[in-house]
mmCIF file of C-alpha atoms and ligand atoms in Angstrom:
data_model
loop_
_atom_site.group_PDB
_atom_site.id
_atom_site.type_symbol
_atom_site.label_atom_id
_atom_site.label_comp_id
_atom_site.label_asym_id
_atom_site.label_seq_id
_atom_site.Cartn_x
_atom_site.Cartn_y
_atom_site.Cartn_z
ATOM 1 C CA MET A 209 0.000 0.000 0.000
ATOM 2 C CA GLU A 210 1.192 3.548 -0.757
ATOM 3 C CA TYR A 211 0.834 5.275 2.587
ATOM 4 C CA ILE A 212 0.047 8.932 3.151
ATOM 5 C CA ASP A 213 2.866 9.726 5.537
ATOM 6 C CA LEU A 214 2.247 12.657 7.890
ATOM 7 C CA ARG A 215 4.683 11.630 10.623
ATOM 8 C CA SER A 216 7.215 14.273 9.620
ATOM 9 C CA ASP A 217 8.681 16.161 6.671
ATOM 10 C CA THR A 218 11.818 14.051 7.236
ATOM 11 C CA VAL A 219 10.056 11.170 5.432
ATOM 12 C CA THR A 220 10.240 12.937 2.051
ATOM 13 C CA LYS A 221 11.833 10.828 -0.656
ATOM 14 C CA PRO A 222 13.800 12.560 -3.440
ATOM 15 C CA THR A 223 11.917 13.700 -6.547
ATOM 16 C CA PRO A 224 12.646 12.093 -9.959
ATOM 17 C CA GLU A 225 14.546 15.299 -10.884
ATOM 18 C CA MET A 226 16.707 14.916 -7.789
ATOM 19 C CA ARG A 227 17.418 11.258 -8.563
ATOM 20 C CA GLU A 228 18.503 12.200 -12.070
ATOM 21 C CA ALA A 229 20.764 15.002 -10.800
ATOM 22 C CA MET A 230 22.255 12.608 -8.243
ATOM 23 C CA ALA A 231 23.016 10.005 -10.922
ATOM 24 C CA GLU A 232 24.745 12.577 -13.096
ATOM 25 C CA ALA A 233 26.537 14.589 -10.395
ATOM 26 C CA GLU A 234 30.165 15.496 -10.938
ATOM 27 C CA VAL A 235 32.058 14.339 -7.855
ATOM 28 C CA GLY A 236 35.461 14.397 -6.166
ATOM 29 C CA ASP A 237 36.892 13.822 -2.698
ATOM 30 C CA ASP A 238 35.151 16.437 -0.582
ATOM 31 C CA VAL A 239 37.616 16.093 2.306
ATOM 32 C CA TYR A 240 40.179 17.516 -0.173
ATOM 33 C CA ARG A 241 37.508 20.095 -1.203
ATOM 34 C CA ASP A 242 37.613 18.450 -4.649
ATOM 35 C CA ASP A 243 33.890 17.844 -5.086
ATOM 36 C CA PRO A 244 32.545 20.531 -7.434
ATOM 37 C CA THR A 245 28.916 19.722 -6.626
ATOM 38 C CA VAL A 246 29.457 20.104 -2.877
ATOM 39 C CA ASN A 247 31.433 23.306 -3.460
ATOM 40 C CA LYS A 248 28.553 24.685 -5.509
ATOM 41 C CA LEU A 249 26.014 23.739 -2.829
ATOM 42 C CA GLU A 250 28.101 25.367 -0.095
ATOM 43 C CA GLU A 251 28.501 28.592 -2.096
ATOM 44 C CA LEU A 252 24.792 28.647 -2.853
ATOM 45 C CA ALA A 253 23.862 28.093 0.815
ATOM 46 C CA ALA A 254 26.184 30.856 2.029
ATOM 47 C CA GLU A 255 24.900 33.278 -0.577
ATOM 48 C CA THR A 256 21.233 32.438 0.067
ATOM 49 C CA LEU A 257 21.580 33.030 3.799
ATOM 50 C CA GLY A 258 23.809 36.085 3.403
ATOM 51 C CA LYS A 259 26.788 34.608 5.252
ATOM 52 C CA GLU A 260 30.427 34.250 4.235
ATOM 53 C CA ALA A 261 30.689 30.479 4.080
ATOM 54 C CA ALA A 262 28.872 27.185 4.515
ATOM 55 C CA ILE A 263 29.613 23.525 5.126
ATOM 56 C CA PHE A 264 27.597 20.462 4.122
ATOM 57 C CA VAL A 265 26.960 18.116 7.053
ATOM 58 C CA PRO A 266 25.246 14.716 7.225
ATOM 59 C CA SER A 267 22.429 15.777 9.585
ATOM 60 C CA GLY A 268 20.868 18.675 11.423
ATOM 61 C CA THR A 269 21.942 17.180 14.716
ATOM 62 C CA MET A 270 25.577 17.142 13.607
ATOM 63 C CA GLY A 271 25.270 20.691 12.258
ATOM 64 C CA ASN A 272 23.972 21.996 15.588
ATOM 65 C CA LEU A 273 26.591 20.035 17.531
ATOM 66 C CA ILE A 274 29.429 21.367 15.369
ATOM 67 C CA ALA A 275 28.144 24.914 15.862
ATOM 68 C CA LEU A 276 28.083 24.481 19.627
ATOM 69 C CA LEU A 277 31.564 22.963 19.626
ATOM 70 C CA VAL A 278 32.922 25.896 17.618
ATOM 71 C CA HIS A 279 31.260 28.553 19.777
ATOM 72 C CA CYS A 280 31.999 27.012 23.183
ATOM 73 C CA GLN A 281 34.811 25.633 25.286
ATOM 74 C CA ARG A 282 34.358 22.779 27.765
ATOM 75 C CA GLY A 283 32.531 24.042 30.855
ATOM 76 C CA ASP A 284 30.801 26.873 28.992
ATOM 77 C CA GLU A 285 27.061 27.344 29.152
ATOM 78 C CA VAL A 286 24.513 27.699 26.363
ATOM 79 C CA ILE A 287 21.078 29.302 26.745
ATOM 80 C CA VAL A 288 18.514 27.103 24.949
ATOM 81 C CA GLY A 289 14.735 26.803 24.893
ATOM 82 C CA ASN A 290 13.366 24.169 27.251
ATOM 83 C CA ARG A 291 11.293 22.845 24.333
ATOM 84 C CA SER A 292 14.038 23.115 21.738
ATOM 85 C CA HIS A 293 15.307 20.269 19.593
ATOM 86 C CA ILE A 294 18.889 20.944 20.702
ATOM 87 C CA TYR A 295 17.915 20.555 24.346
ATOM 88 C CA LEU A 296 15.406 17.707 24.071
ATOM 89 C CA ASN A 297 16.202 15.658 21.012
ATOM 90 C CA GLU A 298 19.897 15.651 20.231
ATOM 91 C CA ALA A 299 20.899 12.906 22.652
ATOM 92 C CA GLY A 300 22.694 15.290 24.996
ATOM 93 C CA GLY A 301 25.502 15.650 22.444
ATOM 94 C CA MET A 302 26.645 19.042 23.681
ATOM 95 C CA SER A 303 27.349 17.710 27.169
ATOM 96 C CA ALA A 304 28.506 14.222 26.203
ATOM 97 C CA LEU A 305 30.861 15.312 23.443
ATOM 98 C CA GLY A 306 31.569 18.973 24.198
ATOM 99 C CA GLY A 307 31.458 19.243 27.981
ATOM 100 C CA ILE A 308 28.997 22.085 27.387
ATOM 101 C CA GLN A 309 26.240 22.775 29.885
ATOM 102 C CA ALA A 310 22.717 23.668 28.776
ATOM 103 C CA CYS A 311 20.888 26.463 30.552
ATOM 104 C CA PRO A 312 17.240 25.866 29.593
ATOM 105 C CA VAL A 313 14.941 28.890 29.417
ATOM 106 C CA GLN A 314 11.194 28.517 29.034
ATOM 107 C CA ASN A 315 9.901 28.628 25.471
ATOM 108 C CA GLN A 316 6.846 30.882 25.370
ATOM 109 C CA SER A 317 3.838 29.522 23.459
ATOM 110 C CA ASP A 318 4.888 31.602 20.430
ATOM 111 C CA GLY A 319 8.243 29.811 20.394
ATOM 112 C CA THR A 320 10.254 32.755 21.691
ATOM 113 C CA LEU A 321 12.494 32.990 24.735
ATOM 114 C CA ALA A 322 11.564 36.056 26.793
ATOM 115 C CA LEU A 323 14.340 38.669 26.731
ATOM 116 C CA ASP A 324 14.170 39.064 30.502
ATOM 117 C CA ASP A 325 14.531 35.303 30.972
ATOM 118 C CA ILE A 326 17.610 35.292 28.769
ATOM 119 C CA LEU A 327 19.098 38.256 30.617
ATOM 120 C CA ALA A 328 18.418 36.593 33.978
ATOM 121 C CA SER A 329 20.186 33.443 32.774
ATOM 122 C CA ILE A 330 23.441 35.105 31.768
ATOM 123 C CA ARG A 331 26.025 34.253 34.395
ATOM 124 C CA THR A 332 27.883 36.970 36.189
ATOM 125 C CA GLU A 333 31.640 36.873 36.291
ATOM 126 C CA ASP A 334 32.426 34.716 39.283
ATOM 127 C CA VAL A 335 34.952 31.978 39.789
ATOM 128 C CA HIS A 336 32.076 29.642 40.736
ATOM 129 C CA HIS A 337 30.121 30.159 37.512
ATOM 130 C CA PRO A 338 30.306 28.628 34.087
ATOM 131 C CA ILE A 339 30.803 31.179 31.302
ATOM 132 C CA THR A 340 27.672 31.917 29.274
ATOM 133 C CA ARG A 341 28.813 31.843 25.676
ATOM 134 C CA LEU A 342 25.872 31.343 23.345
ATOM 135 C CA VAL A 343 22.124 31.738 22.850
ATOM 136 C CA CYS A 344 20.269 29.298 20.574
ATOM 137 C CA LEU A 345 16.941 30.010 18.895
ATOM 138 C CA GLU A 346 14.885 27.523 16.878
ATOM 139 C CA ASN A 347 13.029 28.810 13.803
ATOM 140 C CA THR A 348 10.473 27.459 13.100
ATOM 141 C CA GLN A 349 9.965 26.302 16.684
ATOM 142 C CA ASN A 350 8.826 22.748 16.191
ATOM 143 C CA ILE A 351 7.275 21.701 19.528
ATOM 144 C CA CYS A 352 5.576 25.083 20.019
ATOM 145 C CA GLY A 353 3.518 24.338 16.901
ATOM 146 C CA GLY A 354 5.929 24.891 14.019
ATOM 147 C CA VAL A 355 5.663 28.573 14.816
ATOM 148 C CA PRO A 356 7.920 31.045 12.984
ATOM 149 C CA LEU A 357 9.980 33.610 14.886
ATOM 150 C CA THR A 358 10.005 37.096 13.372
ATOM 151 C CA SER A 359 13.028 38.970 12.085
ATOM 152 C CA GLU A 360 12.263 41.759 14.566
ATOM 153 C CA TYR A 361 12.415 39.327 17.505
ATOM 154 C CA THR A 362 15.604 37.768 16.158
ATOM 155 C CA ARG A 363 17.126 41.233 15.775
ATOM 156 C CA GLN A 364 16.358 41.971 19.439
ATOM 157 C CA ILE A 365 18.022 38.738 20.534
ATOM 158 C CA GLY A 366 21.005 39.494 18.319
ATOM 159 C CA GLU A 367 21.409 42.888 19.999
ATOM 160 C CA LEU A 368 21.002 41.394 23.460
ATOM 161 C CA ALA A 369 23.644 38.784 22.599
ATOM 162 C CA ARG A 370 26.121 41.372 21.306
ATOM 163 C CA ARG A 371 25.614 43.644 24.316
ATOM 164 C CA ASN A 372 26.490 40.719 26.547
ATOM 165 C CA ARG A 373 29.328 39.392 24.390
ATOM 166 C CA LEU A 374 27.426 36.220 23.519
ATOM 167 C CA SER A 375 27.058 34.566 20.128
ATOM 168 C CA LEU A 376 23.736 33.663 18.532
ATOM 169 C CA HIS A 377 23.108 30.336 16.797
ATOM 170 C CA ILE A 378 19.856 29.556 14.997
ATOM 171 C CA ASP A 379 18.640 25.985 14.646
ATOM 172 C CA GLY A 380 16.904 26.770 11.383
ATOM 173 C CA ALA A 381 16.018 23.200 10.472
ATOM 174 C CA ARG A 382 12.894 24.734 8.859
ATOM 175 C CA ILE A 383 14.072 28.346 8.388
ATOM 176 C CA PHE A 384 12.699 28.478 4.829
ATOM 177 C CA ASN A 385 9.240 27.582 6.156
ATOM 178 C CA ALA A 386 9.612 30.475 8.595
ATOM 179 C CA ALA A 387 10.613 32.872 5.810
ATOM 180 C CA VAL A 388 7.824 31.810 3.449
ATOM 181 C CA ALA A 389 5.160 31.980 6.173
ATOM 182 C CA GLN A 390 6.106 35.583 6.965
ATOM 183 C CA ASN A 391 6.899 36.658 3.431
ATOM 184 C CA VAL A 392 10.391 37.791 4.372
ATOM 185 C CA SER A 393 13.732 36.743 2.923
ATOM 186 C CA VAL A 394 15.645 34.070 4.759
ATOM 187 C CA LYS A 395 18.636 36.471 4.700
ATOM 188 C CA GLU A 396 16.695 39.000 6.741
ATOM 189 C CA LEU A 397 15.527 36.339 9.210
ATOM 190 C CA VAL A 398 19.052 35.134 9.984
ATOM 191 C CA GLU A 399 20.942 38.422 9.635
ATOM 192 C CA PRO A 400 21.555 38.808 13.420
ATOM 193 C CA ALA A 401 22.870 35.232 13.813
ATOM 194 C CA ASP A 402 26.534 34.270 13.974
ATOM 195 C CA SER A 403 25.720 30.766 12.745
ATOM 196 C CA VAL A 404 22.709 28.992 11.278
ATOM 197 C CA MET A 405 21.988 25.343 10.641
ATOM 198 C CA PHE A 406 19.264 24.450 8.155
ATOM 199 C CA CYS A 407 18.077 21.096 6.829
ATOM 200 C CA LEU A 408 17.858 20.049 3.194
ATOM 201 C CA SER A 409 16.222 16.761 4.088
ATOM 202 C CA LYS A 410 12.946 17.983 5.592
ATOM 203 C CA GLY A 411 10.501 20.217 3.668
ATOM 204 C CA LEU A 412 13.234 20.779 1.070
ATOM 205 C CA VAL A 413 12.920 17.077 0.118
ATOM 206 C CA ALA A 414 16.612 16.095 -0.314
ATOM 207 C CA PRO A 415 17.322 12.561 0.947
ATOM 208 C CA ILE A 416 20.223 13.505 3.248
ATOM 209 C CA GLY A 417 22.013 16.520 4.603
ATOM 210 C CA SER A 418 22.019 19.864 6.327
ATOM 211 C CA MET A 419 24.048 23.050 5.981
ATOM 212 C CA LEU A 420 25.860 25.081 8.596
ATOM 213 C CA VAL A 421 26.616 28.695 7.660
ATOM 214 C CA GLY A 422 28.624 31.480 9.298
ATOM 215 C CA THR A 423 31.822 33.488 8.859
ATOM 216 C CA SER A 424 34.702 31.967 6.880
ATOM 217 C CA LYS A 425 36.680 31.621 10.118
ATOM 218 C CA PHE A 426 33.782 29.862 11.849
ATOM 219 C CA ILE A 427 33.278 27.457 8.941
ATOM 220 C CA ALA A 428 37.010 26.655 8.737
ATOM 221 C CA ARG A 429 36.873 25.552 12.370
ATOM 222 C CA ALA A 430 33.582 23.710 11.697
ATOM 223 C CA ARG A 431 35.331 21.776 8.923
ATOM 224 C CA HIS A 432 37.933 20.610 11.408
ATOM 225 C CA ILE A 433 35.304 19.527 13.925
ATOM 226 C CA ARG A 434 33.161 17.813 11.286
ATOM 227 C CA LYS A 435 36.230 15.668 10.483
ATOM 228 C CA MET A 436 36.766 14.972 14.180
ATOM 229 C CA LEU A 437 33.178 13.723 14.465
ATOM 230 C CA GLY A 438 33.604 11.439 11.454
ATOM 231 C CA GLY A 439 31.435 13.608 9.248
ATOM 232 C CA GLY A 440 34.027 14.259 6.518
ATOM 233 C CA MET A 441 32.481 12.639 3.463
ATOM 234 C CA ARG A 442 34.119 11.743 0.174
ATOM 235 C CA GLN A 443 32.292 11.715 -3.213
ATOM 236 C CA VAL A 444 29.255 13.218 -1.554
ATOM 237 C CA GLY A 445 28.367 15.344 -4.566
ATOM 238 C CA VAL A 446 25.897 12.547 -5.388
ATOM 239 C CA VAL A 447 23.926 13.750 -2.378
ATOM 240 C CA ALA A 448 24.718 17.464 -2.664
ATOM 241 C CA ALA A 449 23.209 17.439 -6.175
ATOM 242 C CA ALA A 450 19.785 16.930 -4.600
ATOM 243 C CA GLY A 451 20.524 19.718 -2.107
ATOM 244 C CA ILE A 452 21.107 22.185 -4.946
ATOM 245 C CA ILE A 453 17.609 21.424 -6.251
ATOM 246 C CA SER A 454 16.335 21.861 -2.689
ATOM 247 C CA LEU A 455 17.723 25.387 -2.561
ATOM 248 C CA GLU A 456 16.925 26.417 -6.109
ATOM 249 C CA LYS A 457 13.438 24.946 -6.392
ATOM 250 C CA MET A 458 12.008 23.429 -3.221
ATOM 251 C CA THR A 459 12.329 26.643 -1.233
ATOM 252 C CA LYS A 460 9.910 28.217 -3.739
ATOM 253 C CA ARG A 461 7.044 25.786 -3.163
ATOM 254 C CA LEU A 462 6.751 25.600 0.653
ATOM 255 C CA SER A 463 3.646 27.810 0.624
ATOM 256 C CA ASP A 464 1.832 24.814 -0.972
ATOM 257 C CA ASP A 465 2.649 22.736 2.132
ATOM 258 C CA HIS A 466 1.422 25.541 4.376
ATOM 259 C CA ALA A 467 -1.831 25.897 2.410
ATOM 260 C CA ARG A 468 -2.450 22.139 2.602
ATOM 261 C CA ALA A 469 -1.735 22.105 6.333
ATOM 262 C CA LYS A 470 -4.385 24.805 6.665
ATOM 263 C CA GLU A 471 -6.909 22.833 4.587
ATOM 264 C CA MET A 472 -6.200 19.791 6.726
ATOM 265 C CA ALA A 473 -6.652 21.743 9.965
ATOM 266 C CA ASP A 474 -9.897 23.296 8.697
ATOM 267 C CA GLY A 475 -11.234 19.844 7.797
ATOM 268 C CA LEU A 476 -10.152 18.253 11.061
ATOM 269 C CA ARG A 477 -11.821 21.039 13.061
ATOM 270 C CA GLN A 478 -15.128 19.637 11.747
ATOM 271 C CA VAL A 479 -14.371 16.120 13.054
ATOM 272 C CA GLU A 480 -16.071 15.486 16.382
ATOM 273 C CA GLY A 481 -13.546 14.313 18.958
ATOM 274 C CA LEU A 482 -10.613 16.316 17.576
ATOM 275 C CA VAL A 483 -9.521 19.668 18.971
ATOM 276 C CA VAL A 484 -7.081 21.398 16.636
ATOM 277 C CA ASP A 485 -4.837 23.900 18.471
ATOM 278 C CA ALA A 486 -6.038 27.493 18.192
ATOM 279 C CA GLY A 487 -4.009 29.218 15.501
ATOM 280 C CA SER A 488 -2.632 25.954 14.084
ATOM 281 C CA PRO A 489 -1.071 25.615 11.567
ATOM 282 C CA HIS A 490 1.538 28.355 11.519
ATOM 283 C CA THR A 491 3.574 26.625 8.825
ATOM 284 C CA ASN A 492 3.502 22.945 7.763
ATOM 285 C CA MET A 493 2.558 21.371 11.117
ATOM 286 C CA VAL A 494 -0.941 20.758 12.411
ATOM 287 C CA TYR A 495 -1.122 20.086 16.134
ATOM 288 C CA LEU A 496 -4.290 18.651 17.679
ATOM 289 C CA ASN A 497 -5.610 16.950 20.790
ATOM 290 C CA LEU A 498 -8.238 14.305 21.339
ATOM 291 C CA SER A 499 -11.241 15.651 23.203
ATOM 292 C CA GLU A 500 -11.574 14.487 26.788
ATOM 293 C CA ARG A 501 -14.777 12.590 26.052
ATOM 294 C CA LEU A 502 -13.218 10.416 23.356
ATOM 295 C CA PRO A 503 -12.708 6.887 24.725
ATOM 296 C CA LEU A 504 -9.918 6.037 22.237
ATOM 297 C CA ASP A 505 -6.335 7.121 22.795
ATOM 298 C CA ALA A 506 -3.847 8.383 20.209
ATOM 299 C CA HIS A 507 -2.082 5.023 19.941
ATOM 300 C CA GLN A 508 -5.326 3.198 19.119
ATOM 301 C CA ILE A 509 -6.184 5.843 16.539
ATOM 302 C CA THR A 510 -2.710 5.577 15.030
ATOM 303 C CA GLY A 511 -3.305 1.862 14.425
ATOM 304 C CA LYS A 512 -6.670 2.490 12.775
ATOM 305 C CA MET A 513 -5.236 5.281 10.611
ATOM 306 C CA ARG A 514 -2.515 2.906 9.397
ATOM 307 C CA ASP A 515 -5.227 0.429 8.356
ATOM 308 C CA PHE A 516 -6.784 3.257 6.317
ATOM 309 C CA GLY A 517 -3.424 4.007 4.668
ATOM 310 C CA VAL A 518 -2.409 7.079 6.707
ATOM 311 C CA LEU A 519 0.689 7.161 8.905
ATOM 312 C CA VAL A 520 0.548 9.513 11.891
ATOM 313 C CA ASP A 521 2.803 9.814 14.906
ATOM 314 C CA PRO A 522 1.280 10.527 18.324
ATOM 315 C CA GLU A 523 3.052 13.153 20.412
ATOM 316 C CA ASN A 524 1.563 11.584 23.511
ATOM 317 C CA ALA A 525 -1.573 9.585 24.411
ATOM 318 C CA ARG A 526 -3.903 12.507 23.568
ATOM 319 C CA ARG A 527 -1.984 14.579 21.018
ATOM 320 C CA PHE A 528 -0.902 14.415 17.369
ATOM 321 C CA ARG A 529 1.395 16.410 15.139
ATOM 322 C CA LEU A 530 0.661 16.080 11.411
ATOM 323 C CA VAL A 531 3.235 17.405 8.966
ATOM 324 C CA THR A 532 2.576 18.290 5.328
ATOM 325 C CA HIS A 533 5.297 18.125 2.679
ATOM 326 C CA TYR A 534 6.010 17.670 -1.025
ATOM 327 C CA TRP A 535 4.370 14.227 -1.212
ATOM 328 C CA ILE A 536 1.105 15.338 0.414
ATOM 329 C CA ASP A 537 -1.255 16.510 -2.309
ATOM 330 C CA ASP A 538 -4.873 17.722 -2.141
ATOM 331 C CA ALA A 539 -6.218 14.150 -2.411
ATOM 332 C CA ALA A 540 -4.043 13.097 0.533
ATOM 333 C CA VAL A 541 -5.476 15.937 2.616
ATOM 334 C CA GLU A 542 -9.040 14.821 1.866
ATOM 335 C CA LYS A 543 -8.208 11.177 2.518
ATOM 336 C CA THR A 544 -6.627 12.081 5.863
ATOM 337 C CA ILE A 545 -9.702 13.991 7.015
ATOM 338 C CA SER A 546 -12.032 11.137 6.100
ATOM 339 C CA ALA A 547 -9.661 8.551 7.657
ATOM 340 C CA PHE A 548 -9.804 10.472 10.960
ATOM 341 C CA GLN A 549 -13.613 10.585 10.695
ATOM 342 C CA ARG A 550 -13.726 6.797 10.280
ATOM 343 C CA ALA A 551 -11.058 6.126 12.929
ATOM 344 C CA LEU A 552 -12.955 8.055 15.584
ATOM 345 C CA ASN A 553 -16.249 6.261 14.967
HETATM 346 C C1 PLP B 127 14.065 21.755 14.914
HETATM 347 C C2 PLP B 127 14.991 20.634 14.528
HETATM 348 N N1 PLP B 127 16.305 20.813 14.650
HETATM 349 C C3 PLP B 127 17.178 19.860 14.325
HETATM 350 C C4 PLP B 127 16.762 18.640 13.836
HETATM 351 C C5 PLP B 127 17.779 17.583 13.547
HETATM 352 O O1 PLP B 127 17.847 17.177 12.218
HETATM 353 P P1 PLP B 127 18.346 15.710 11.833
HETATM 354 O O2 PLP B 127 17.185 14.803 11.990
HETATM 355 O O3 PLP B 127 18.784 15.869 10.403
HETATM 356 O O4 PLP B 127 19.477 15.350 12.728
HETATM 357 C C6 PLP B 127 15.389 18.398 13.697
HETATM 358 C C7 PLP B 127 14.912 17.098 13.195
HETATM 359 O O5 PLP B 127 13.749 16.780 13.134
HETATM 360 C C8 PLP B 127 14.475 19.418 14.060
HETATM 361 O O6 PLP B 127 13.150 19.252 13.971
#
């Protein structure tokens, strides 16, 4: 059975055009910087985000980890959202591999970290204290509903960081969704950041890979650390070729995913037993709860949905996140709404 897969935008398989580009990619040994396709992708990523340089990395998790390892020394502290991917879902890499301590600050419901909370978390100079080195933002903020952070907010955090001699890193796994949703350029959104990680393998549909961007000096150090972590790849132009299509074409179509997420949310609001979050979706993620009266739990519904050909991933026993992407068309949206109707009856 061909499933409608709403578990994440990470499930996207490459398009036929990507597969063709991958088959025909010119390659070389990228550890020697000899792969022309990777070099082109890195130049394109840096230019698109308005930064000096970029590096291709195997995953978003590795991109974020490398950024933290470049910004921080062992024993330093990083201010992160308490609902951020870096804090919750990256296997504690910063502490295990970098000796870096997380200082979690509450994510507000709009995905932001309150400026006062950040200020209160910056350590004073004291022999007892770790040194606060970095602030991390996540845009879009996944767990807060796939909500985009504004360029104005990011500018304020950038200023706060500079005033306090901190650096700013953005986990921009879905930064292009954030830009499209707000009709601003991605350059403007990340302008205040010292480094940005973004993923090619989510809404941008490439099979593998993320980019880390920053100053030339930062990226030179990142290249060293990527090698240390075993992330130096060889003829990886076969993969980068898909990433070039991600940047040139897939960034231009994300509004389709957002429109379909909205259609899905509107349809699901009519299904008795489902309570779609107010304001959802903000981008390509629909978050919803099961009403208290419903006797079924999310795991039971997940099983029924699978039988109807729709894959969904429960967040917990009463909550779902549904993610639209390139392979979710209008028919899939309709089928999902009717599958939920049947599953709840
Ligand atoms: C916000 C965010 N940051 C980082 C990542 C990590 O990306 P990867 O799965 O490529 O390691 C993810 C993955 O889902 C994510 O949602």
